[in-house]
Short mmCIF file of C-alpha atoms in Angstrom, two decimals:
data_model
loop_
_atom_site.label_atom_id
_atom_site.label_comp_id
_atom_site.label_asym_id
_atom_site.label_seq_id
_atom_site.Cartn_x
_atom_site.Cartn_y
_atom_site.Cartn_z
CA UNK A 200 0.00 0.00 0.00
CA UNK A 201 1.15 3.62 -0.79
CA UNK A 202 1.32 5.98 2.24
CA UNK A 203 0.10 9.47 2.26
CA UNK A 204 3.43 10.25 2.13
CA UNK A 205 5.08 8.98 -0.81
CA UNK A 206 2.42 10.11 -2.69
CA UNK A 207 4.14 13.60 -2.35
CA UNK A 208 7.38 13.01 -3.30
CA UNK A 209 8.64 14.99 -6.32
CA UNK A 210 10.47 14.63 -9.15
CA UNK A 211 12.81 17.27 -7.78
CA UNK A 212 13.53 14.78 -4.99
CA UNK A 213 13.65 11.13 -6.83
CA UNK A 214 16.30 12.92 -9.37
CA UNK A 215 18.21 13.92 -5.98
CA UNK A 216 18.00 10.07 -4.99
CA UNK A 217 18.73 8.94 -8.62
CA UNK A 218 21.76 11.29 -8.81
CA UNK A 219 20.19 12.57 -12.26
CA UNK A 220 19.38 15.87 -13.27
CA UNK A 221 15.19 16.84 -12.72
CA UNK A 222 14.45 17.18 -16.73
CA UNK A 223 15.84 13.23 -16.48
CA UNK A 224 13.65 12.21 -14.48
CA UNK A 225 10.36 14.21 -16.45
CA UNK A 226 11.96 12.62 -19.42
CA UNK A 227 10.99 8.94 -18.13
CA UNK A 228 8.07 10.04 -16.69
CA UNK A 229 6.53 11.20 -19.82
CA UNK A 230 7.40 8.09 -21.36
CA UNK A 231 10.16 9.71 -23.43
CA UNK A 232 13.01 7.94 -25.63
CA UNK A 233 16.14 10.58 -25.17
CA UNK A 234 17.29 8.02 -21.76
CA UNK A 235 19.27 5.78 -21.05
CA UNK A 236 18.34 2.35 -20.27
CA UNK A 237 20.36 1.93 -17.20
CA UNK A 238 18.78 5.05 -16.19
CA UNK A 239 15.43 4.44 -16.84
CA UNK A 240 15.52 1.79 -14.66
CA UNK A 241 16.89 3.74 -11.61
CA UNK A 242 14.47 5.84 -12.15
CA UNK A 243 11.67 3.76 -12.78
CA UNK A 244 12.43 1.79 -9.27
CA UNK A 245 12.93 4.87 -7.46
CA UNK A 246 9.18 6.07 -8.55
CA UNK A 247 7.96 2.78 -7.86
CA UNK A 248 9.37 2.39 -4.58
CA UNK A 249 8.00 5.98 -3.44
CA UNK A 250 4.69 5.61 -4.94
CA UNK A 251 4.71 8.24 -7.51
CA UNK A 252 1.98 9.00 -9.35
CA UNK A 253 2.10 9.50 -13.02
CA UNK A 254 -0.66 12.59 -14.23
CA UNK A 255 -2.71 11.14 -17.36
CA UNK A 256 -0.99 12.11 -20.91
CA UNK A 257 -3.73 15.07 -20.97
CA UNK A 258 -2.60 16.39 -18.02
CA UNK A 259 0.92 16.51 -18.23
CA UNK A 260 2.86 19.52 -18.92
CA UNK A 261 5.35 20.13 -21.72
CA UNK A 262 8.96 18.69 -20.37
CA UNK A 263 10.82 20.03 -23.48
CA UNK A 264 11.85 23.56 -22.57
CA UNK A 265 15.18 25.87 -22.17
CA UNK A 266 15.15 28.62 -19.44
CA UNK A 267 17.24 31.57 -21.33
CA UNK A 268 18.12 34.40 -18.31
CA UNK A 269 18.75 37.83 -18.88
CA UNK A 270 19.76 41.12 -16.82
CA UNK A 271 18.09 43.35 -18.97
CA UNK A 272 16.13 42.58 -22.66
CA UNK A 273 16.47 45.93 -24.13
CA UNK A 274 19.49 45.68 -26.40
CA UNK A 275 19.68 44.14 -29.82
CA UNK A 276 22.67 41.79 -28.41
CA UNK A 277 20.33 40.55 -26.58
CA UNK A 278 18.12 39.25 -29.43
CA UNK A 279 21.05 37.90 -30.96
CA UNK A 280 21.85 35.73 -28.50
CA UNK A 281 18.13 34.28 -28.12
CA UNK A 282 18.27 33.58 -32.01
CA UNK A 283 20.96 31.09 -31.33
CA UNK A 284 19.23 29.61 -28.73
CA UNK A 285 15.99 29.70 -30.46
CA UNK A 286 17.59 27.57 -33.27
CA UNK A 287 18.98 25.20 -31.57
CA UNK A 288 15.67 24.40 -29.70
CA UNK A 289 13.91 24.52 -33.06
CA UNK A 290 15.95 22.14 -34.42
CA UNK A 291 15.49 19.67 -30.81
CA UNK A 292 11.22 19.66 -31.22
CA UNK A 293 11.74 21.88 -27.60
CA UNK A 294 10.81 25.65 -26.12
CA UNK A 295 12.58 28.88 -25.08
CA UNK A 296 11.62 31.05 -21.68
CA UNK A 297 12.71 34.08 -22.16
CA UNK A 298 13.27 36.06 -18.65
CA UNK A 299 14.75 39.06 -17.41
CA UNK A 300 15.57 39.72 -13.80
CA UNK A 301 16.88 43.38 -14.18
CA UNK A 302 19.50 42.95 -11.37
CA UNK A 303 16.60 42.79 -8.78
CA UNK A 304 16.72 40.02 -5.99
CA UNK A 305 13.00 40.01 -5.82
CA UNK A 306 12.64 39.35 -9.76
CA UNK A 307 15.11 36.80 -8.99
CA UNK A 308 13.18 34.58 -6.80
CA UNK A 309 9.88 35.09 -8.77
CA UNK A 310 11.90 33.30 -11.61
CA UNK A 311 13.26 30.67 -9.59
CA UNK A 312 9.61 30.22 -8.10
CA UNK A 313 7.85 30.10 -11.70
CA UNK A 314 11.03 27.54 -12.45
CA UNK A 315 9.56 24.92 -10.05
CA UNK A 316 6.94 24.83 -11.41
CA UNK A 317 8.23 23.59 -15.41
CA UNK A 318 10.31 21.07 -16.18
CA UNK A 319 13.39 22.45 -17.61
CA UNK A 320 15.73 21.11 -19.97
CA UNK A 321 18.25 23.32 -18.25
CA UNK A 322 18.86 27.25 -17.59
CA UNK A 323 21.54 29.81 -19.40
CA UNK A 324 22.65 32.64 -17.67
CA UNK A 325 23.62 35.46 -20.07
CA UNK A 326 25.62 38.84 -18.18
CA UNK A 327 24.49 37.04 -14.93
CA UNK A 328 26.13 36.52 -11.32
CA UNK A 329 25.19 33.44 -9.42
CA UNK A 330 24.57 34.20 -6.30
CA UNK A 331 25.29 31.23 -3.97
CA UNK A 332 21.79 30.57 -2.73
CA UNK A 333 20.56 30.78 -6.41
CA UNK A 334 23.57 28.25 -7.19
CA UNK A 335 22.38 26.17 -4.06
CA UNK A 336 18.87 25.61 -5.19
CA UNK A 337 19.24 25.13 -8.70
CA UNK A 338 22.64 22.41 -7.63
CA UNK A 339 19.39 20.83 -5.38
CA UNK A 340 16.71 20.90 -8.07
CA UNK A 341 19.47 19.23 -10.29
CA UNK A 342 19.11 21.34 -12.94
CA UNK A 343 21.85 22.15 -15.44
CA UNK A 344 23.26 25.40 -15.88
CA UNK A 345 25.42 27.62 -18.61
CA UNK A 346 26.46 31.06 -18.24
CA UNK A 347 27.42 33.20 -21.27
CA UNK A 348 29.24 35.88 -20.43
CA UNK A 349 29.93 35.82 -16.71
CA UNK A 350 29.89 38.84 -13.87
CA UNK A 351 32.52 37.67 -11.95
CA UNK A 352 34.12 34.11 -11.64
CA UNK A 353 31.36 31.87 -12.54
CA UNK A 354 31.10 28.46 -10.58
CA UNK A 355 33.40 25.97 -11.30
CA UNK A 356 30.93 23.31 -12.16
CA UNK A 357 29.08 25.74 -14.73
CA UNK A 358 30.06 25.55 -18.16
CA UNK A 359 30.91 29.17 -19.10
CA UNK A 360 30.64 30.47 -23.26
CA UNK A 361 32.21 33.93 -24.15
CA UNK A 362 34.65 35.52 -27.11
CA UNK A 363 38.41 36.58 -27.38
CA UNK A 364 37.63 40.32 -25.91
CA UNK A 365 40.81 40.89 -25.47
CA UNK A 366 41.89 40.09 -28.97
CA UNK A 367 39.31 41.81 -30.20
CA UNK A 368 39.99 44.99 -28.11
CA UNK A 369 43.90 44.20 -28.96
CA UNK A 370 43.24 44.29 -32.92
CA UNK A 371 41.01 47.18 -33.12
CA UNK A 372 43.32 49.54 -31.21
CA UNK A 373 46.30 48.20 -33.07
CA UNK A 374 44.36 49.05 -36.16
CA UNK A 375 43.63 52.66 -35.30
CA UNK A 376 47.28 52.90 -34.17
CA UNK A 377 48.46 51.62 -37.64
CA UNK A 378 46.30 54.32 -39.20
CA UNK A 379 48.46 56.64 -37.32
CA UNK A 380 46.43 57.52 -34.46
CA UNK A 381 48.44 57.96 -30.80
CA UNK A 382 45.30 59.65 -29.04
CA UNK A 383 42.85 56.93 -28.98
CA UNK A 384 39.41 57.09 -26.72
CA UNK A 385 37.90 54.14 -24.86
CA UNK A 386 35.02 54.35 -23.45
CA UNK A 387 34.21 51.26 -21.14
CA UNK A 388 31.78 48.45 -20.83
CA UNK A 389 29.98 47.48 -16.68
CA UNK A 390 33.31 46.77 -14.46
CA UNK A 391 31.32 44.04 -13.35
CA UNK A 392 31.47 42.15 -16.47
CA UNK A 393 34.47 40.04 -17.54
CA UNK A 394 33.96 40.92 -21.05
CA UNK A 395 34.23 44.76 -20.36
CA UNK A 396 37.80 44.43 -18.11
CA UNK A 397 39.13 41.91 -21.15
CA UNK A 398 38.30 44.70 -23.83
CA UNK A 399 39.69 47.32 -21.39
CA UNK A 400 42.89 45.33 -20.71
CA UNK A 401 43.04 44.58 -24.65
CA UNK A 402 43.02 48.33 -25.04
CA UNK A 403 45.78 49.40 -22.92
CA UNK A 404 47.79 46.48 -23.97
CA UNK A 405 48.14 47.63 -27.22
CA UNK A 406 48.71 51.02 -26.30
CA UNK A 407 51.75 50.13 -24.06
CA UNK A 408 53.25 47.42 -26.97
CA UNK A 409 53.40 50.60 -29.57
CA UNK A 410 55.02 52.42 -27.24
CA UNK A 411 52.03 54.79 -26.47
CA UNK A 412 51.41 55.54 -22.75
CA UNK A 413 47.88 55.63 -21.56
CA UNK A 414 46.36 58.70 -20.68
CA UNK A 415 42.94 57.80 -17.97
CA UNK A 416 41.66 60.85 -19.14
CA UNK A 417 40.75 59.21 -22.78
CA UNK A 418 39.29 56.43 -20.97
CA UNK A 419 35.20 57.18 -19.94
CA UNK A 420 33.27 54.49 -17.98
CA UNK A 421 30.51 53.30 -19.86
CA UNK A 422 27.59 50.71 -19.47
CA UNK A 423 27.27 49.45 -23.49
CA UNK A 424 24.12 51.93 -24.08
CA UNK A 425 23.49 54.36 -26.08
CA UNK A 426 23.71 57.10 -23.86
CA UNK A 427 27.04 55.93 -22.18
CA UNK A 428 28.07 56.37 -25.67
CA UNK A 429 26.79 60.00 -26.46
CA UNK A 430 28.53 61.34 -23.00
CA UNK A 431 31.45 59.67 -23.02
CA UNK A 432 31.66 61.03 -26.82
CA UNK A 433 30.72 64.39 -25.90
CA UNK A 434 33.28 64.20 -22.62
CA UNK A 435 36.15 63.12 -24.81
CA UNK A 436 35.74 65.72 -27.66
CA UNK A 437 35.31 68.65 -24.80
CA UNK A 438 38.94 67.84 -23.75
CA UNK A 439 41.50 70.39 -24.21
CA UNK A 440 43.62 67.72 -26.72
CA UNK A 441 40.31 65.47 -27.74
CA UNK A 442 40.98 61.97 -29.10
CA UNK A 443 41.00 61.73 -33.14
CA UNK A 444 39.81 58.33 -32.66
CA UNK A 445 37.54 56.23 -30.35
CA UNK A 446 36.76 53.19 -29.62
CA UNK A 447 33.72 52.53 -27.63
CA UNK A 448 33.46 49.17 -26.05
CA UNK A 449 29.99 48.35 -27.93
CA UNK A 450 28.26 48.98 -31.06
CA UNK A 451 25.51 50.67 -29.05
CA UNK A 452 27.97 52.79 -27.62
CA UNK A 453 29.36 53.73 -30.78
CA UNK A 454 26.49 54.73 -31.90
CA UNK A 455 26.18 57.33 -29.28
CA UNK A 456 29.62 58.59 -29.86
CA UNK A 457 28.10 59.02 -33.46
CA UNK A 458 25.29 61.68 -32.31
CA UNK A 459 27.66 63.66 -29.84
CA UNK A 460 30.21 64.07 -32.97
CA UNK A 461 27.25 65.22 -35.33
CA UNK A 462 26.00 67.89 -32.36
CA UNK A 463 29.28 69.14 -32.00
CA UNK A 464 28.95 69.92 -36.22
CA UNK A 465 31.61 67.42 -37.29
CA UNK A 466 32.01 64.04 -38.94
CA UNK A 467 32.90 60.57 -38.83
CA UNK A 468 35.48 59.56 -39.75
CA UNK A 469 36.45 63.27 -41.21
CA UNK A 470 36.92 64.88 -38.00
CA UNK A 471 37.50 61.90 -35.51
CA UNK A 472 37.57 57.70 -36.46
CA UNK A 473 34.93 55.68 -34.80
CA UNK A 474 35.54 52.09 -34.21
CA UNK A 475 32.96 49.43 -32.02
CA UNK A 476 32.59 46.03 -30.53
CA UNK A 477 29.79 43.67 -31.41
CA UNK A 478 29.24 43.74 -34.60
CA UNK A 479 24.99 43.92 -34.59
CA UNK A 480 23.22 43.83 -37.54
CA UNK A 481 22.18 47.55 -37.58
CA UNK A 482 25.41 49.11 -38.16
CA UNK A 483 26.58 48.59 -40.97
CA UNK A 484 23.05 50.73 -42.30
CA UNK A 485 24.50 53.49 -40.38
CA UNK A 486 26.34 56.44 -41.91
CA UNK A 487 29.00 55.97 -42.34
CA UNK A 488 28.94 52.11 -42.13
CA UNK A 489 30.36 51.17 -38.51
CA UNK A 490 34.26 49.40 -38.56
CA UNK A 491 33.66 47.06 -35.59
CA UNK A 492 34.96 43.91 -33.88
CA UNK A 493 32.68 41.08 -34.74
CA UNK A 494 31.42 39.03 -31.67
CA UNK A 495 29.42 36.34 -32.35
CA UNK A 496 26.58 36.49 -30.62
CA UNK A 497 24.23 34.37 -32.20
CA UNK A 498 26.87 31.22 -32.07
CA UNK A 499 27.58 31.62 -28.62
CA UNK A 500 23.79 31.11 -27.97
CA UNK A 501 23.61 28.30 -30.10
CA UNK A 502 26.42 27.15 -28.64
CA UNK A 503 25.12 27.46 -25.01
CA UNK A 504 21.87 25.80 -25.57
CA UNK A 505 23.85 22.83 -27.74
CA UNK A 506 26.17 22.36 -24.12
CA UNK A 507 22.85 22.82 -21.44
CA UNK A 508 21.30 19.81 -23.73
CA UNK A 509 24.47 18.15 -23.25
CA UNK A 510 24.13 18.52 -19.84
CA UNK A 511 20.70 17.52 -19.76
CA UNK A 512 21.13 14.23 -21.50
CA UNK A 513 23.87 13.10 -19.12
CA UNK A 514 26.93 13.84 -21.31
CA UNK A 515 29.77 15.33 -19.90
CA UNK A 516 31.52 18.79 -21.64
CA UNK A 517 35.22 18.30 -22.16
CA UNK A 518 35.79 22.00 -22.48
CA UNK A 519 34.10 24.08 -19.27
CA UNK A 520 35.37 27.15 -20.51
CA UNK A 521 34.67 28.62 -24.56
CA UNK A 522 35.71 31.62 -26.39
CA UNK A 523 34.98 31.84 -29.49
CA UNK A 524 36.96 33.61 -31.94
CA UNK A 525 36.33 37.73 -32.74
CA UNK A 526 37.09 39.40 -35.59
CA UNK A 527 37.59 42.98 -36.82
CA UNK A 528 35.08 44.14 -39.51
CA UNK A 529 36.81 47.24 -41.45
CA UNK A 530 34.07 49.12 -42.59
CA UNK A 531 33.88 53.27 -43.36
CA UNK A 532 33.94 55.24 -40.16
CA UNK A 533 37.55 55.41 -39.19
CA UNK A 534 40.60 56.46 -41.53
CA UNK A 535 44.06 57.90 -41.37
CA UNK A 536 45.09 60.80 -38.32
CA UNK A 537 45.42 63.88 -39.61
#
């Protein structure tokens, strides 16, 4: 006879007995092939021992979905990286959540709350900081995990996707330098984010290899938005010696720097060069077409969603830590120093 008891046991909780992450065990639940046999059968005991009750095939709810996490969804890097994702899930018969948690502790928990209640495949953090409580619950729920772009020093055990930004950063300001430029502006991504102290670092790296020494007061903290790029623009042309190049940390950015040169009644690249990082779709419709460093976007999301799937289906990643190659896309908006 089945007590009271067992009756409430969750899939949450036979996965923690199984040693198996939760969207295994809703995968044998719903009667689904993508197991293992030696698996199954662990599982299959475990329910049976505990008294679990399957729902009826009407009732049960989808089990094929990936939780995609965001800081903030109002950038068009953003929707590059969910296109990724998106095909990747296309491609596996399975769903995207889409989610942002703006930073916010209380938007944080309401995710993890609505996460309980869907079976997973797995969750990628994009721009994101694990907090260890978050980490806790999500290690007890079983549920894999991939960041993209960390804050910080992501877990060990979390598989972590990004791009050479300091190669990137490198090669763009050594480009500028070779068209004879020795004042170059930088204005800065969050300090938070890895990516932004890379392309920093990158920056100043070149600098100091040509010989150049770095002068803070061409470098403007920024946050990769448009406005960050119109006043650090505006900030850097003010100067008593302005820059006659910059090169703002994001395309976004760069397209700020863009507006502050046109109120000031000059040009790009006439009056000052104008390089970017990112490489979104947008600029090169701009005027003049944007020279950027390509990051890309779109194949680190597929790439993130291929590895949480991975993860899902029991498979081990070989490499815990990705960058994918950037590249430097010479367009029309920066040119020789005067």
């Amino acid at each position: 006879m089945v007590s009271d008891d067992s009756r409430k046991v969750t899939i949450a909780t036979i996965a923690r007995m199984a040693g198996v992450s939760v969207p295994t065990v809703s995968r044998v639940v719903n009667g689904r092939s993508d197991v293992s046999a030696q698996t199954r059968e662990r599982v299959e005991e475990l329910l049976a021992r505990h008294g679990y009750r399957r729902r009826p095939p009407s009732m049960r709810a989808s089990s094929g979905l990936i939780d995609l996490v965001f800081n903030d969804l109002d950038s068009p890097w953003a929707v590059e990286i969910i296109r990724g994702v998106e095909d990747v899930a296309h491609a596996a018969g399975i769903g995207t959540v889409v989610s942002a948690i703006h930073r916010r502790t209380s938007a944080a928990k309401q995710w993890l709350d609505n996460l309980r209640t869907r079976s997973t495949e797995g969750v990628i953090f994009v721009t994101s900081t694990l907090e260890p409580p978050l980490q806790a619950e999500l290690r007890r729920l079983n549920i894999p995990v991939v960041i993209v772009d960390p804050a910080g020093v992501p877990p060990q055990e979390a598989p972590m996707i990004g791009a050479t930004n300091w190669a990137g950063s490198l090669r763009a300001t050594e480009y500028l330098l070779g068209l004879g430029h020795r004042r170059i502006g930088f204005i800065a991504g969050l300090p938070q984010l890895m990516c932004s102290r890379a392309r920093l670092d990158g920056y100043r790296t070149a600098l100091e290899s040509a010989g150049v020494p770095v002068d803070d007061r061409l470098i403007y903290p920024g946050n990769f938005y448009h406005e960050a790029g119109f006043a650090g623009g505006s900030h850097l042309l003010r100067l008593p010696e302005p820059p006659t190049a910059i090169f703002a940390s994001s395309d976004q950015m760069a397209l700020g720097v863009y507006e502050a040169v046109r109120q000031r009644g000059l040009r790009v690249p006439d009056d000052i060069s104008v390089v970017g990082f990112d490489d979104l779709p947008e600029v090169r419709w701009c005027s003049p077409p944007l020279t950027t460093v390509r990051q890309p976007l779109a194949e680190m999301g597929l790439l993130a969603a291929r590895t949480v799937l991975r993860l899902a289906h029991g498979e081990r990643v070989e490499s815990p830590r990705i960058e994918l190659s950037t590249e430097l896309v010479v367009r029309d908006s920066a040119t020789r120093a005067a």
